[in-house]
Structures are given as structure tokens and as C-alpha cells.
Amino acid sequence: MTGQEKEKRSFRIPSSRFLIPLGSVVLTFAVLILIFVLIGRNPFTAIYSFFQGSGLGLKPSYVKSSNMLTDFLSYLGIMAPMLLGSLAVVVGLRGGLFNIGVSGQMLLSGFLGTILVGYSTLPPVLAMPLIFLIGLASGAVLGGLIGWLKYRFNVHEVVSSIMFNYIVSFLTGYFIKTKYVDPIIRSSKQVLPNARLNVTLVTQAGLKLVIPIGFFIALAMAFLIRFYLDRTAGGFEIRMVGFNREGAAYAGLPIRSVMVKSMVISGALAGLAGVVYYMGYYSTIVPKDLPALGFDAIAVALLGNLGPVSCIFSSALITIFQKGAVYMSSTTGVVREIASLVTGVLLLFSSLGVSVRERTHHYD
Amino acid sequence: MIDRIIIDGLAFALPLFAMAIGGIFSEKSGITMLALEGIQGFGAFCGALVFAYLSPLVAGGPRVIVYPVILAAMLGGMLFSLLHAFMSIRFRVNQVVSGVVVNILAMSLTIFLTGLVNEGLTGEASNKIWLGAAPRFNVPGLSSIPVLGAVFREVYIFSPFIIVFAVISVVLLYRTRFGLRLRACGENPQSVEAAGVSVKQTRYIALMLCGLLTGLGGMNFAYTFSANFSPTIYMGYGYLAIAALICGNWDIRNTFLTCLIFGFARSGGYQLILKLGMSSDLSDLFLMIPYVLTLLLLLFFSRHNHPPSALGADYEYDRR
């Protein structure tokens, strides 16, 4: 490769890195507008209401004790598990493994955190770190088990993680229904306030500000994972195995244990997402209900080009649809499932985009 | 009791088998197929849609409508498997990712459209399309044989279709020139190309066959197990079918046996719980049985069997 060609290449890659996700977002919005037009709604007020519901636009009226800021804090609260879940998918995929069991790992860690710490009277200073530790550990064990099954018995990680999703869902559902149920809301008893991963401030005007601790953890994790993947030997090994398994083996890497390692990290992140989701944003677990967020996280990771820091932006975007769907549904009367549809369409375009980008790399 | 185990076991095993054959067509041609879950759901949705629109128009009830419903489900499944084909063959998206994308898209699309259709039909945005009880029949003569006669008793109308398609599939895959080429596409696509046959075209046909069978299986599950189309169709049947074909070593005849094991384990477990008179909370634990069993079977079989060598590999005819 001559110097001139090299210059050309280094110019082209960053452009495709930003243009392709941007293109998938634009196409998705086009599809969204088309859907709203087809079912006879004004697309622009409908799309704006997604933003209003996420605290990114002023609603015409608010109930007492809330305003745009409280909506926005709640939006950050649900963005946190989305970001953590997408980081779990990123670490797996960078190592060549597809962790589609994020929702099962979330449910397990949320359940264990709830029953072990959620009903205790520990002060928040002790309870919070303990909950995070339980989340990390339980997710890491389940993720590592999936990796180990691949390592030891060659069980495809997608099939085994789906099986674990259902097993965890039925098992926790059984225990919640028989031991921890709140008969009125038909889900697990509410986590006590001292074990919730939030700091609540009440202002003089009577505003209730719920500041989600998980959001800051998630942001820190995004940068930490980027540092780990890009700047440490362990992260380099994971990327090497993911990029070219045969090449990594030829270079003398123990590829199988590296694969288990990436599943342990991925599971730990998913476990963290679980406690943030069930003990921060919500405070109760619906039995036998796998969080759809675990699957949305795949879309976030692909849209973010599998870059940990880019996932901050893509999770911010996808959370707008998920969080704003309730308000959009109440103002326009369109079923809120449209949010999942938008996520699905975005996932379709961004996975096509990933393949287009890979090919431009090949031919450069 | 043994009758019920056989009847219910077959009712679960046969749709699973239809989907597993679909998966075998795809994987034998070299395309990793994790999209069965979404394809069967979309097929079932198309079938339910045709049912909802035809049932007020056509006299004769479900026994007549079921044929256009089956056709619609198969074509709907084919449509979504073509999406997977398009993504993984034309755009060469990672086939595992593509499969999951198809699943998520099918799930969200069908749930959204179900709400929309119900709003149009009944004025209420319910997430269910009612189908009612599926037609069943007894095979005259054979069904009166003592124990084994249960195989021919209370047969769902889907079952004869699945058996006929299964026999056709075995002949097609193992006894015809097309089947040989399809299997070669999964083992060594370059040699197929060198023999002057288009790998991409063969794979497109394989995925269309896969969609047809998987849509049939999905419709069968929706109609016979829940009597409606609702989000409960995404119970992981597609993934069970994948596990069945892996345990069956990508061979249609062995896969039939593993599907039977799944079916009888399920119905046997259920009858056991009924017989012991356990509480209904335990039914959750019993529903877990097929998934635990799948994991265990995978532990034993995954190491020793032989997936097609070119499975999941990115293929372009001018590159090696």
C-alpha cells in the first residue's frame, strides 16, 4: 500500500463509521413517519410525543410533584440498564460470542438482589454496594456457565442462553409466586426504600427528584470497558479471538478460556443491568416475565457499532422510543408496541449497516 | 393415561418436527438458522389473520377454513425466511445476528399488527386473535387397536400434512440430485459452484422450503396449544426445534426420534403431575422440563456430532 492510498483509507473509515449508523437512524425515522401516515396520525406530533414522554420536550401539563426534569431523570433511570445490557452484548460479540441471554441474566440477578438484600433493613451505604456485588457475581456465574458449556461441551451459546432464559424465568417465577408474592399487584413484594438504587431529593417546591445511581455506574462502565478492550492485554485477547479464532489459536492464545472470560464479563455486565433495572427503575419483579430490554440491548449494541462509548448515544436514542412510548400512546392512541417495532426496524438497518461497513473495509 | 401421553406427546412432537425439518434444510445448505422462532411466529400470524377475515365469510366452520389458513401460514413463514436469506446471502450479514434480527422483528411486527387488526375488527386493541378449538379426527379402524391405536386417535388436522411433508423431505434431501447439491452447499460450496450450480440459488430455495415447513409448525402450535394467536407463541418452540435438530445430528430421521423424546417427556411429565395431584404452582416447574432436557441432551450430543462444514461461513463465489 502506498502512502497516498493509506491516507485515502484513513480518511474513508471514519466517515463510514459515522455515516452508516446515521443512515440507519434516518431510514428508521422514515419508516416511523410512514407507519404513522398509514394509520392516519400526524407523524410529527407523534414523534415529538416520544421526546415529551422522555423529558426532552415540554408536555402541555404535568401532575404535581413532577415536571420535565423528573421525567428526564426517569428517562436516565431506564437508560442505565439499557446501556449496561448493550455493553454486555458488545463484550460478547467482540469476543465472537453472541450473548442473547442478557434478559435471563438480568432476571436472575434482579431476583437474587431482591430476595437477599431487597427486604433487609441494611442502611443504603451498605446495601447499595452489596446489591451491585450480587448483580455482578450472579450475572458472571450464569454468563460463565454458558461460556463453559461452549468450552467443554461445544453447546452453541445462543441455544444454551435461550434455554437458560426460560429456565430462569420459570424458576424465579415459581419462587416469586409461592414465597415473595404481593397478592395485590401479583408480582414480587416491593423492595424496601433503603435498598433501592436511587437517591431521592424533595425540593422546596414539592418536586420529587429521583436520581438514578445506576446511570452513573453505567456511564463509568462504558468508559471502563472501552479502556479494557482497547488498552489492556486481556481486552486485546478478547478482540483477537473475536476477530479471527484460527489466527488467535495460531498465535498461541488459549482461545477457549478467553471465550469463557468474555462471557463472564458479559454476564457480569448483564447482571449489573438486572439489579439496576429491578431495584432502581422498578422495585418489583413480574413473575415469568423476561425483560424485553435484554433484547433491545442487542439493537443498541449493533447501532453503536460495537463501541462501548458509542453505545451511550445509541442507548440514549433507543430509550427515547421505549420510554416515550407510554406518553405517545396516551396522546395519539397508537399501541405502545410500536416502540418495539421501531427498535426492530432500527436493528434491521443497523445490522445491514454493519455488513456494509465490513465490506467497505474489505475492499479498501 | 398412556393414551393421553401418546396423544399429547405426538401433538407436541409433530409441529416441532416440521420446524426442525425446516431448520435442517437451511443448515444443510450452509445457512445458520436461528430465525425459526420468528419465522414460525410470523407464519402463525398470517394464518390467524386469514382465519379472522375468512371465518365470517365462509360457511362450514374451521374444518373448511383450516386449509387456506395452513396455506397462508406456510407462505407467511416463507416470506420471513426469505428476509433471513436476503440478509445472510445477499448482504452477508453475520448469520447468527441476522437470525436474531429476524426473530425480534417478527415478534414486534406481529404484536403491533395484531393490535392494529383487532382495532379494525372488533374496535378493541387486544393482543389476541381467537382461533377456537382446532379440528381433530379419529382414523377409522386403526384407532380401535388397543394401546397403539392412540397414535391414530384425536389427530389434529395438521398432523397428516406434516407426515406427508416429512416423507417428501426425506426423499428430496437424500434421494434426489437437488438434495445432493443442497447438502454439498453446506459442506463445500466451492465444489458446487465448480460443478456449474449456483450456490446462492440453491440456498434461496432451501430457505424457502424451510419457511414453508416452519410456518406450518408455527400455525400448528398457535392453533392447537393456545387456540389463539398471541405473544405466547414466542415460547421458544423455534429454539427447541434447533436443539432437536442438533441432537438429531442434522439428519431428518434421527431428528424425528429426538422430537418424539421431547414430546413424550413433556406429556409424560404433565400426566405425572396430574396423577400425583400436585398444586398448580408446580406447573411452572413442569413447563421447565423441555428446556432442562434440551440442555442435557445438548451436553451429550454437541461434542460428537458433525454440523455441516461450511455452516455459517461467509460465502462469495469469487473468493475462497
XYZ file of C-alpha atoms in Angstrom:
684
model
C 0.000 0.000 0.000
C 1.472 3.356 -0.992
C 1.407 6.363 1.288
C -1.231 8.074 -0.773
C -3.586 5.089 -0.596
C -3.062 4.828 3.132
C -4.091 8.445 3.544
C -7.204 7.826 1.496
C -8.136 4.849 3.619
C -7.716 6.579 6.931
C -9.965 9.271 5.579
C -12.688 6.876 4.455
C -13.114 4.684 7.509
C -14.175 7.364 9.991
C -16.723 8.639 7.504
C -18.337 5.208 7.132
C -18.191 4.774 10.909
C -20.488 7.721 11.425
C -22.429 7.751 8.171
C -23.777 4.208 8.409
C -25.369 4.443 11.882
C -26.678 7.878 10.905
C -28.127 6.356 7.744
C -29.897 3.606 9.717
C -31.367 6.187 12.097
C -32.614 8.341 9.215
C -34.131 5.309 7.466
C -35.804 4.220 10.703
C -37.366 7.639 11.182
C -38.578 7.461 7.586
C -40.243 4.104 8.301
C -41.754 5.513 11.505
C -43.211 8.508 9.642
C -44.587 6.147 7.006
C -46.286 3.961 9.655
C -47.917 6.959 11.335
C -49.118 8.309 7.987
C -50.518 4.892 7.023
C -52.551 4.605 10.227
C -53.739 8.185 9.864
C -51.872 10.084 12.588
C -49.816 13.240 12.307
C -46.276 11.796 12.266
C -44.549 14.865 13.628
C -46.651 15.375 16.738
C -46.466 11.625 17.326
C -42.673 11.590 17.083
C -42.426 14.711 19.227
C -44.525 12.999 21.894
C -41.838 10.306 22.202
C -39.454 13.099 23.194
C -42.002 14.712 25.523
C -42.508 11.395 27.298
C -38.748 11.108 27.851
C -38.424 14.549 29.430
C -36.737 16.006 26.345
C -39.651 18.228 25.394
C -42.214 20.165 27.427
C -45.566 18.473 27.878
C -48.651 20.690 27.900
C -49.362 19.843 31.542
C -47.781 17.998 34.464
C -49.180 16.445 37.608
C -47.995 17.885 40.907
C -44.517 16.825 42.093
C -43.274 16.244 38.565
C -42.001 18.325 35.678
C -39.715 17.934 32.703
C -36.716 17.317 34.944
C -38.345 14.430 36.825
C -39.355 12.882 33.500
C -35.785 13.255 32.311
C -34.375 11.628 35.465
C -36.766 8.738 34.993
C -35.556 8.505 31.400
C -31.961 8.281 32.644
C -33.093 5.603 35.091
C -34.262 3.275 32.331
C -31.408 4.228 30.016
C -28.924 2.885 32.586
C -29.873 -0.825 32.293
C -30.195 -0.389 28.515
C -26.598 0.867 28.337
C -25.290 -1.831 30.678
C -27.130 -4.525 28.725
C -25.705 -3.276 25.446
C -22.195 -3.303 26.933
C -22.798 -6.960 27.815
C -23.698 -7.675 24.186
C -20.673 -5.684 22.991
C -18.147 -7.611 25.105
C -19.654 -10.915 23.957
C -19.719 -10.027 20.277
C -16.214 -8.552 20.344
C -15.091 -11.966 21.571
C -17.081 -13.714 18.843
C -19.886 -14.881 21.154
C -23.491 -13.797 20.948
C -24.883 -13.305 24.447
C -28.604 -13.325 23.751
C -29.245 -14.385 27.347
C -28.938 -10.851 28.723
C -32.566 -10.849 29.839
C -32.211 -14.150 31.701
C -29.062 -12.924 33.438
C -30.871 -9.691 34.340
C -33.829 -11.571 35.784
C -31.591 -13.851 37.859
C -29.520 -11.028 39.335
C -32.587 -8.858 39.970
C -34.284 -11.759 41.736
C -31.253 -12.615 43.883
C -30.652 -8.961 44.751
C -34.286 -8.538 45.704
C -34.559 -11.566 47.966
C -31.101 -11.289 49.534
C -30.892 -7.548 50.182
C -34.151 -6.002 48.992
C -36.159 -6.945 52.085
C -33.423 -6.337 54.649
C -33.035 -3.202 56.742
C -29.388 -2.539 55.917
C -28.533 1.170 55.594
C -28.247 2.311 51.936
C -24.485 2.842 52.278
C -24.059 -0.882 52.864
C -27.000 -2.131 50.822
C -26.088 -0.472 47.531
C -22.548 -1.865 47.121
C -23.818 -5.253 48.263
C -26.557 -5.212 45.621
C -24.082 -4.243 42.905
C -21.792 -7.060 44.009
C -24.634 -9.594 43.930
C -25.590 -8.354 40.465
C -22.049 -8.673 39.150
C -21.479 -12.085 40.713
C -24.755 -13.761 39.747
C -24.554 -12.492 36.163
C -20.934 -13.576 35.906
C -21.768 -17.080 37.123
C -24.628 -17.564 34.638
C -22.691 -15.982 31.759
C -19.624 -18.004 32.651
C -21.708 -21.185 32.746
C -22.873 -20.514 29.178
C -19.267 -19.905 28.149
C -18.113 -23.045 29.934
C -20.754 -25.187 28.219
C -19.410 -23.880 24.926
C -15.844 -24.554 26.045
C -16.401 -28.011 27.494
C -19.296 -29.471 25.501
C -19.405 -27.280 22.371
C -23.019 -26.244 23.070
C -23.950 -23.279 20.876
C -24.121 -20.227 23.140
C -27.286 -18.861 21.546
C -29.247 -22.057 22.119
C -27.970 -22.575 25.665
C -28.577 -18.959 26.694
C -32.143 -19.109 25.378
C -32.696 -22.304 27.356
C -31.312 -20.585 30.463
C -33.614 -17.630 29.823
C -36.649 -19.886 30.058
C -35.281 -21.912 32.969
C -34.524 -18.752 34.980
C -37.896 -17.301 34.071
C -39.870 -20.356 35.221
C -37.716 -20.977 38.288
C -37.806 -17.399 39.614
C -41.482 -17.213 38.661
C -42.184 -20.266 40.795
C -40.381 -18.859 43.838
C -41.910 -15.392 43.473
C -45.403 -16.851 43.202
C -45.013 -19.177 46.169
C -42.794 -17.174 48.539
C -42.422 -13.495 47.704
C -45.700 -12.542 46.082
C -47.628 -9.364 46.853
C -51.223 -10.538 46.357
C -52.487 -7.108 45.280
C -50.066 -6.312 42.452
C -49.470 -10.033 41.673
C -45.742 -9.569 41.445
C -42.944 -9.724 43.985
C -43.203 -7.594 47.123
C -41.791 -4.093 46.713
C -38.132 -3.623 47.511
C -37.742 -1.544 50.706
C -36.716 2.104 50.133
C -33.319 1.704 51.812
C -32.322 -0.969 49.275
C -33.278 0.974 46.161
C -30.516 2.164 43.873
C -31.698 5.778 43.840
C -31.154 8.961 45.801
C -34.421 10.815 46.315
C -34.439 14.549 46.866
C -37.571 16.549 47.586
C -37.213 20.226 46.671
C -38.954 23.085 48.454
C -41.462 23.400 45.624
C -42.546 19.823 46.346
C -40.744 18.299 43.363
C -39.602 14.719 43.910
C -36.269 14.180 42.190
C -35.270 10.525 41.943
C -31.623 10.466 40.949
C -30.653 7.090 39.472
C -27.300 5.872 40.805
C -27.252 3.192 38.105
C -26.903 5.797 35.377
C -23.548 6.974 36.691
C -22.383 3.389 37.152
C -23.392 2.656 33.560
C -21.535 5.696 32.197
C -18.425 4.738 34.151
C -18.706 1.157 32.874
C -18.873 2.332 29.250
C -15.522 4.108 29.590
C -14.055 1.306 31.675
C -14.999 -1.309 29.080
C -13.561 0.830 26.314
C -10.324 1.130 28.240
C -10.304 -2.610 28.909
C -10.973 -3.612 25.297
C -8.681 -1.071 23.647
C -5.847 -0.615 26.082
C -5.231 -3.839 28.049
C -3.798 -7.221 27.162
C -6.948 -9.029 28.347
C -9.146 -6.926 26.097
C -6.776 -7.418 23.189
C -7.046 -11.189 23.618
C -10.832 -10.998 23.552
C -10.811 -8.908 20.367
C -8.232 -11.188 18.782
C -10.351 -14.290 19.388
C -13.419 -12.492 18.111
C -11.706 -11.216 15.003
C -10.056 -14.421 13.893
C -10.330 -17.541 16.017
C -7.859 -19.595 13.976
C -5.365 -16.746 13.898
C -5.580 -16.331 17.656
C -5.027 -20.055 18.176
C -2.038 -19.943 15.833
C -0.605 -17.081 17.863
C -0.801 -19.343 20.911
C -3.808 -17.911 22.705
C -5.899 -20.286 24.832
C -8.958 -19.336 22.789
C -11.448 -21.369 24.781
C -10.601 -19.848 28.134
C -10.595 -16.405 26.540
C -14.126 -17.158 25.327
C -15.213 -18.145 28.825
C -13.620 -14.953 30.123
C -15.540 -12.755 27.712
C -18.795 -14.497 28.680
C -18.021 -13.946 32.383
C -17.528 -10.223 31.794
C -20.556 -10.045 29.550
C -22.712 -11.845 32.117
C -21.445 -9.616 34.927
C -22.482 -6.519 32.978
C -25.891 -8.047 32.284
C -26.234 -8.864 35.982
C -25.465 -5.256 36.824
C -28.131 -4.209 34.336
C -30.555 -6.546 36.114
C -30.181 -5.034 39.576
C -30.297 -1.508 38.157
C -33.470 -2.407 36.268
C -35.337 -4.256 39.014
C -34.061 -2.404 42.089
C -33.513 1.049 40.618
C -36.050 1.778 37.924
C -38.690 -0.687 39.119
C -38.931 -2.064 42.630
C -40.763 -5.293 41.898
C -40.444 -8.316 39.598
C -43.330 -9.613 37.497
C -43.125 -13.427 37.636
C -42.311 -15.282 34.400
C -41.703 -12.058 32.509
C -38.347 -11.818 30.732
C -37.378 -8.158 30.309
C -37.651 -7.160 26.634
C -34.882 -4.693 27.377
C -32.403 -7.548 27.219
C -33.223 -7.950 23.521
C -33.407 -4.218 22.787
C -29.839 -4.064 24.092
C -28.757 -6.057 21.011
C -30.099 -3.289 18.785
C -28.296 -0.702 20.904
C -25.009 -2.583 20.620
C -25.258 -3.007 16.842
C -26.333 0.585 16.298
C -23.373 1.668 18.398
C -21.010 -0.218 16.037
C -20.000 -2.423 18.985
C -18.135 0.500 20.510
C -18.689 0.872 24.274
C -18.740 4.663 24.246
C -20.877 4.868 21.090
C -23.409 2.736 22.957
C -24.063 5.729 25.233
C -25.507 7.569 22.236
C -27.364 4.633 20.748
C -28.915 3.681 24.096
C -29.981 7.308 24.559
C -31.784 7.128 21.218
C -33.488 3.769 21.643
C -34.536 4.611 25.196
C -36.400 7.649 23.818
C -38.651 5.276 21.868
C -39.103 2.820 24.723
C -39.621 5.404 27.456
C -41.641 7.836 25.371
C -43.986 5.167 24.015
C -46.324 5.351 27.011
C -46.889 9.080 26.616
C -47.071 8.767 22.809
C -49.719 6.081 23.239
C -51.786 8.255 25.576
C -51.714 11.268 23.264
C -52.139 9.608 19.856
C -53.929 6.367 20.782
C -51.411 4.222 18.894
C -50.485 0.987 20.707
C -47.190 1.327 22.568
C -45.833 -1.841 20.936
C -44.791 0.467 18.111
C -41.683 1.166 20.206
C -40.525 -2.443 19.858
C -41.314 -2.317 16.163
C -39.156 0.792 15.746
C -36.362 -0.938 17.661
C -36.724 -3.963 15.392
C -36.540 -1.845 12.243
C -33.538 0.017 13.619
C -31.926 -3.339 14.395
C -32.562 -4.495 10.823
C -30.985 -1.410 9.280
C -28.043 -1.307 11.648
C -27.180 -4.979 11.122
C -27.299 -4.404 7.362
C -25.127 -1.361 8.032
C -22.558 -3.409 9.942
C -22.255 -5.741 6.948
C -21.920 -2.815 4.524
C -19.169 -1.350 6.674
C -17.337 -4.649 6.913
C -17.374 -4.904 3.150
C -16.064 -1.406 2.630
C -13.216 -2.429 4.922
C -12.509 -5.493 2.799
C -12.408 -3.648 -0.471
C -10.433 -0.641 0.738
C -53.288 -42.411 30.891
C -50.844 -43.996 28.459
C -53.262 -42.963 25.704
C -53.067 -39.336 26.779
C -49.271 -39.439 26.908
C -49.173 -40.723 23.338
C -51.825 -38.316 22.012
C -50.407 -35.194 23.698
C -46.832 -36.236 23.069
C -47.408 -36.575 19.328
C -49.368 -33.315 19.270
C -46.241 -31.561 20.583
C -43.633 -33.596 18.698
C -45.053 -33.236 15.180
C -45.110 -29.406 14.861
C -41.671 -29.353 16.468
C -40.558 -31.900 13.862
C -41.937 -29.773 11.000
C -39.892 -26.814 12.215
C -36.817 -28.945 12.755
C -37.005 -30.250 9.152
C -37.166 -26.625 8.038
C -34.063 -25.911 10.068
C -32.296 -28.934 8.560
C -32.944 -27.703 5.008
C -31.434 -24.356 5.887
C -28.450 -25.579 7.890
C -27.638 -28.386 5.447
C -27.381 -25.744 2.735
C -24.889 -23.860 4.914
C -27.081 -21.107 6.375
C -27.173 -20.988 10.189
C -30.827 -20.901 11.129
C -31.615 -19.272 14.455
C -34.612 -17.483 12.962
C -37.048 -20.405 13.337
C -38.696 -18.713 16.306
C -39.575 -15.583 14.363
C -40.491 -17.431 11.170
C -42.947 -19.717 12.936
C -44.476 -16.736 14.744
C -44.943 -14.779 11.545
C -46.388 -17.823 9.790
C -48.841 -18.350 12.637
C -49.771 -14.671 12.494
C -50.528 -14.856 8.754
C -52.631 -17.968 9.316
C -54.524 -16.338 12.181
C -55.104 -13.250 10.047
C -56.644 -15.306 7.240
C -58.761 -17.122 9.828
C -60.021 -13.872 11.331
C -61.013 -12.429 7.962
C -62.416 -15.628 6.422
C -64.428 -17.023 9.317
C -67.341 -14.528 8.981
C -67.396 -15.035 5.201
C -67.078 -18.787 4.717
C -69.737 -21.256 5.758
C -68.576 -24.631 7.039
C -66.559 -23.559 10.067
C -62.960 -24.397 10.931
C -62.947 -27.686 9.010
C -63.083 -25.765 5.723
C -61.151 -22.651 6.686
C -58.200 -24.599 8.048
C -56.841 -25.292 4.528
C -56.466 -21.655 3.413
C -55.158 -20.930 6.930
C -52.429 -23.562 6.535
C -51.523 -22.201 3.118
C -51.305 -18.641 4.453
C -49.146 -19.725 7.384
C -46.729 -21.545 5.096
C -46.460 -18.604 2.715
C -46.036 -16.191 5.630
C -43.224 -18.313 7.012
C -41.615 -18.337 3.588
C -41.762 -14.541 3.414
C -39.846 -14.160 6.654
C -37.323 -16.859 5.891
C -36.648 -15.003 2.655
C -35.789 -11.972 4.790
C -33.190 -14.084 6.576
C -31.987 -15.365 3.191
C -31.777 -11.847 1.821
C -29.781 -10.614 4.797
C -27.400 -13.526 5.032
C -26.946 -14.352 1.332
C -27.318 -11.011 -0.438
C -25.959 -8.736 2.319
C -23.761 -11.367 4.001
C -24.750 -10.218 7.485
C -23.368 -12.481 10.198
C -25.932 -15.297 10.077
C -26.324 -15.575 13.846
C -27.019 -11.851 14.102
C -29.359 -11.975 11.128
C -31.342 -14.809 12.694
C -31.842 -12.881 15.902
C -32.770 -9.730 13.975
C -35.455 -11.708 12.137
C -36.773 -13.043 15.449
C -37.005 -9.650 17.104
C -38.531 -8.045 14.014
C -41.122 -10.818 13.634
C -42.052 -10.605 17.287
C -42.514 -6.836 17.375
C -44.176 -6.668 13.958
C -46.759 -9.369 14.669
C -47.620 -7.995 18.115
C -48.018 -4.484 16.697
C -50.095 -5.692 13.741
C -52.275 -7.877 15.987
C -53.256 -4.791 17.978
C -53.969 -2.897 14.766
C -56.010 -5.718 13.213
C -58.053 -6.206 16.363
C -58.792 -2.492 16.481
C -60.122 -2.744 12.933
C -62.119 -5.949 13.507
C -63.544 -5.524 16.992
C -62.761 -1.932 17.967
C -60.562 -3.109 20.839
C -56.766 -3.247 20.722
C -56.493 -6.764 22.155
C -53.244 -8.667 21.652
C -55.014 -11.949 20.787
C -56.610 -13.256 17.609
C -59.019 -16.011 18.618
C -58.954 -19.224 16.625
C -61.115 -21.567 18.684
C -60.587 -25.288 19.124
C -58.648 -26.955 16.338
C -60.435 -29.689 14.381
C -59.457 -33.239 15.338
C -60.391 -36.615 13.897
C -60.022 -40.344 14.542
C -58.639 -42.591 11.824
C -61.373 -45.191 11.273
C -60.331 -48.782 12.015
C -56.749 -48.127 13.107
C -57.788 -46.046 16.119
C -59.506 -49.005 17.768
C -56.265 -51.013 18.133
C -55.581 -51.283 21.903
C -52.585 -49.226 23.086
C -51.004 -48.168 19.801
C -54.357 -47.047 18.440
C -53.858 -43.839 20.423
C -51.482 -42.766 17.649
C -54.487 -42.523 15.334
C -56.921 -41.052 17.849
C -57.761 -37.340 18.222
C -55.337 -36.494 15.440
C -55.048 -32.802 14.603
C -55.686 -31.904 11.000
C -52.090 -30.641 10.767
C -50.516 -33.995 11.560
C -51.168 -35.777 8.231
C -49.792 -32.746 6.398
C -46.630 -32.797 8.487
C -46.112 -36.527 7.931
C -46.581 -36.207 4.169
C -44.195 -33.244 4.016
C -41.680 -35.139 6.155
C -41.674 -38.104 3.767
C -41.325 -35.770 0.781
C -38.448 -34.005 2.565
C -36.573 -37.238 3.255
C -36.855 -38.243 -0.411
C -35.938 -34.774 -1.613
C -32.914 -34.375 0.642
C -31.405 -37.866 0.427
C -32.624 -39.338 -2.871
C -32.581 -36.560 -5.471
C -29.939 -34.620 -7.352
C -31.246 -31.378 -5.853
C -30.872 -32.794 -2.337
C -27.292 -33.827 -3.021
C -26.454 -30.337 -4.260
C -28.178 -28.756 -1.287
C -26.145 -30.860 1.129
C -22.962 -30.139 -0.825
C -23.631 -26.392 -0.465
C -23.295 -26.855 3.269
C -20.144 -28.941 3.074
C -18.127 -27.474 0.239
C -19.852 -24.674 -1.659
C -16.864 -24.082 -3.963
C -17.199 -27.561 -5.410
C -20.893 -26.977 -6.109
C -20.036 -23.755 -7.882
C -17.328 -25.568 -9.835
C -19.898 -28.142 -10.936
C -21.827 -25.296 -12.520
C -24.627 -24.982 -9.980
C -25.431 -21.676 -8.304
C -24.831 -21.912 -4.557
C -26.841 -18.799 -3.821
C -29.839 -20.029 -5.797
C -29.763 -23.401 -4.060
C -29.601 -21.705 -0.696
C -32.522 -19.415 -1.531
C -34.616 -22.480 -2.426
C -33.518 -24.239 0.780
C -34.603 -21.276 2.867
C -37.948 -21.085 1.073
C -38.576 -24.745 1.890
C -37.527 -24.005 5.464
C -40.027 -21.157 5.728
C -42.883 -23.243 4.344
C -42.375 -26.024 6.894
C -41.677 -23.692 9.803
C -44.798 -21.632 9.098
C -46.837 -24.841 9.150
C -45.311 -25.813 12.506
C -45.976 -22.372 13.972
C -49.607 -22.408 12.879
C -49.989 -25.837 14.406
C -48.651 -24.592 17.767
C -50.836 -21.487 17.774
C -53.980 -23.377 16.786
C -53.672 -26.458 18.951
C -51.853 -25.264 22.084
C -53.283 -21.831 22.765
C -56.328 -21.681 20.423
C -55.356 -18.107 19.603
C -52.555 -16.052 18.160
C -50.933 -14.003 20.927
C -47.416 -13.173 22.133
C -47.389 -16.571 23.920
C -46.499 -18.116 20.544
C -42.935 -16.922 21.277
C -42.403 -19.608 23.919
C -39.111 -20.758 22.469
C -40.527 -23.505 20.217
C -38.173 -22.427 17.450
C -35.155 -22.819 19.698
C -36.393 -26.215 20.885
C -36.581 -27.247 17.235
C -32.979 -26.118 16.724
C -31.906 -28.129 19.749
C -33.820 -31.127 18.368
C -32.030 -30.978 15.029
C -28.631 -30.593 16.690
C -29.319 -33.647 18.872
C -30.542 -35.420 15.746
C -27.183 -34.728 14.093
C -28.744 -32.721 11.218
C -30.457 -35.862 9.939
C -34.224 -35.848 9.362
C -34.753 -39.433 10.548
C -32.760 -39.040 13.793
C -34.388 -35.678 14.425
C -37.787 -37.379 14.345
C -36.662 -39.506 17.295
C -35.414 -36.535 19.325
C -38.688 -34.690 18.661
C -40.580 -37.719 19.945
C -38.425 -37.710 23.096
C -39.256 -34.023 23.675
C -42.958 -34.643 23.115
C -43.240 -37.668 25.387
C -41.095 -36.092 28.127
C -43.485 -33.178 28.160
C -46.724 -35.121 28.112
C -45.349 -37.759 30.494
C -44.270 -35.094 32.991
C -47.654 -33.463 32.794
C -49.544 -36.703 33.387
C -47.232 -37.475 36.311
C -48.056 -34.138 37.963
C -51.771 -34.753 37.396
C -51.543 -38.251 38.841
C -49.662 -37.145 41.944
C -52.205 -34.344 42.418
C -49.632 -31.601 42.891
C -50.504 -27.917 43.189
C -50.875 -25.732 40.116
C -47.876 -23.607 41.149
C -45.771 -26.617 40.300
C -46.961 -26.406 36.710
C -44.300 -23.731 36.190
C -41.650 -26.219 37.193
C -43.129 -28.813 34.854
C -43.105 -26.308 31.981
C -39.376 -26.028 32.599
C -38.800 -29.732 31.783
C -38.375 -29.447 27.979
C -35.795 -26.687 28.376
C -33.739 -28.537 31.010
C -33.967 -31.711 28.957
C -32.798 -29.820 25.876
C -29.734 -28.543 27.698
C -28.905 -32.016 28.982
C -29.326 -33.607 25.556
C -27.155 -30.898 24.024
C -24.429 -31.667 26.570
C -24.295 -35.249 25.395
C -24.713 -34.736 21.678
C -22.969 -31.460 20.841
C -19.464 -32.871 21.082
C -19.794 -35.896 18.896
C -21.994 -34.855 16.028
C -20.997 -33.239 12.778
C -22.501 -29.955 11.725
C -22.173 -29.146 8.008
C -18.569 -27.968 7.489
C -19.402 -24.699 5.726
C -22.213 -23.816 8.146
C -22.387 -20.099 8.803
C -19.347 -19.274 6.713
C -19.435 -16.102 4.695
C -19.538 -17.253 1.054
C -18.884 -15.363 -2.145
C -18.351 -17.379 -5.320
C -15.281 -15.444 -6.402
C -13.483 -15.704 -3.073
C -12.121 -18.573 -1.045
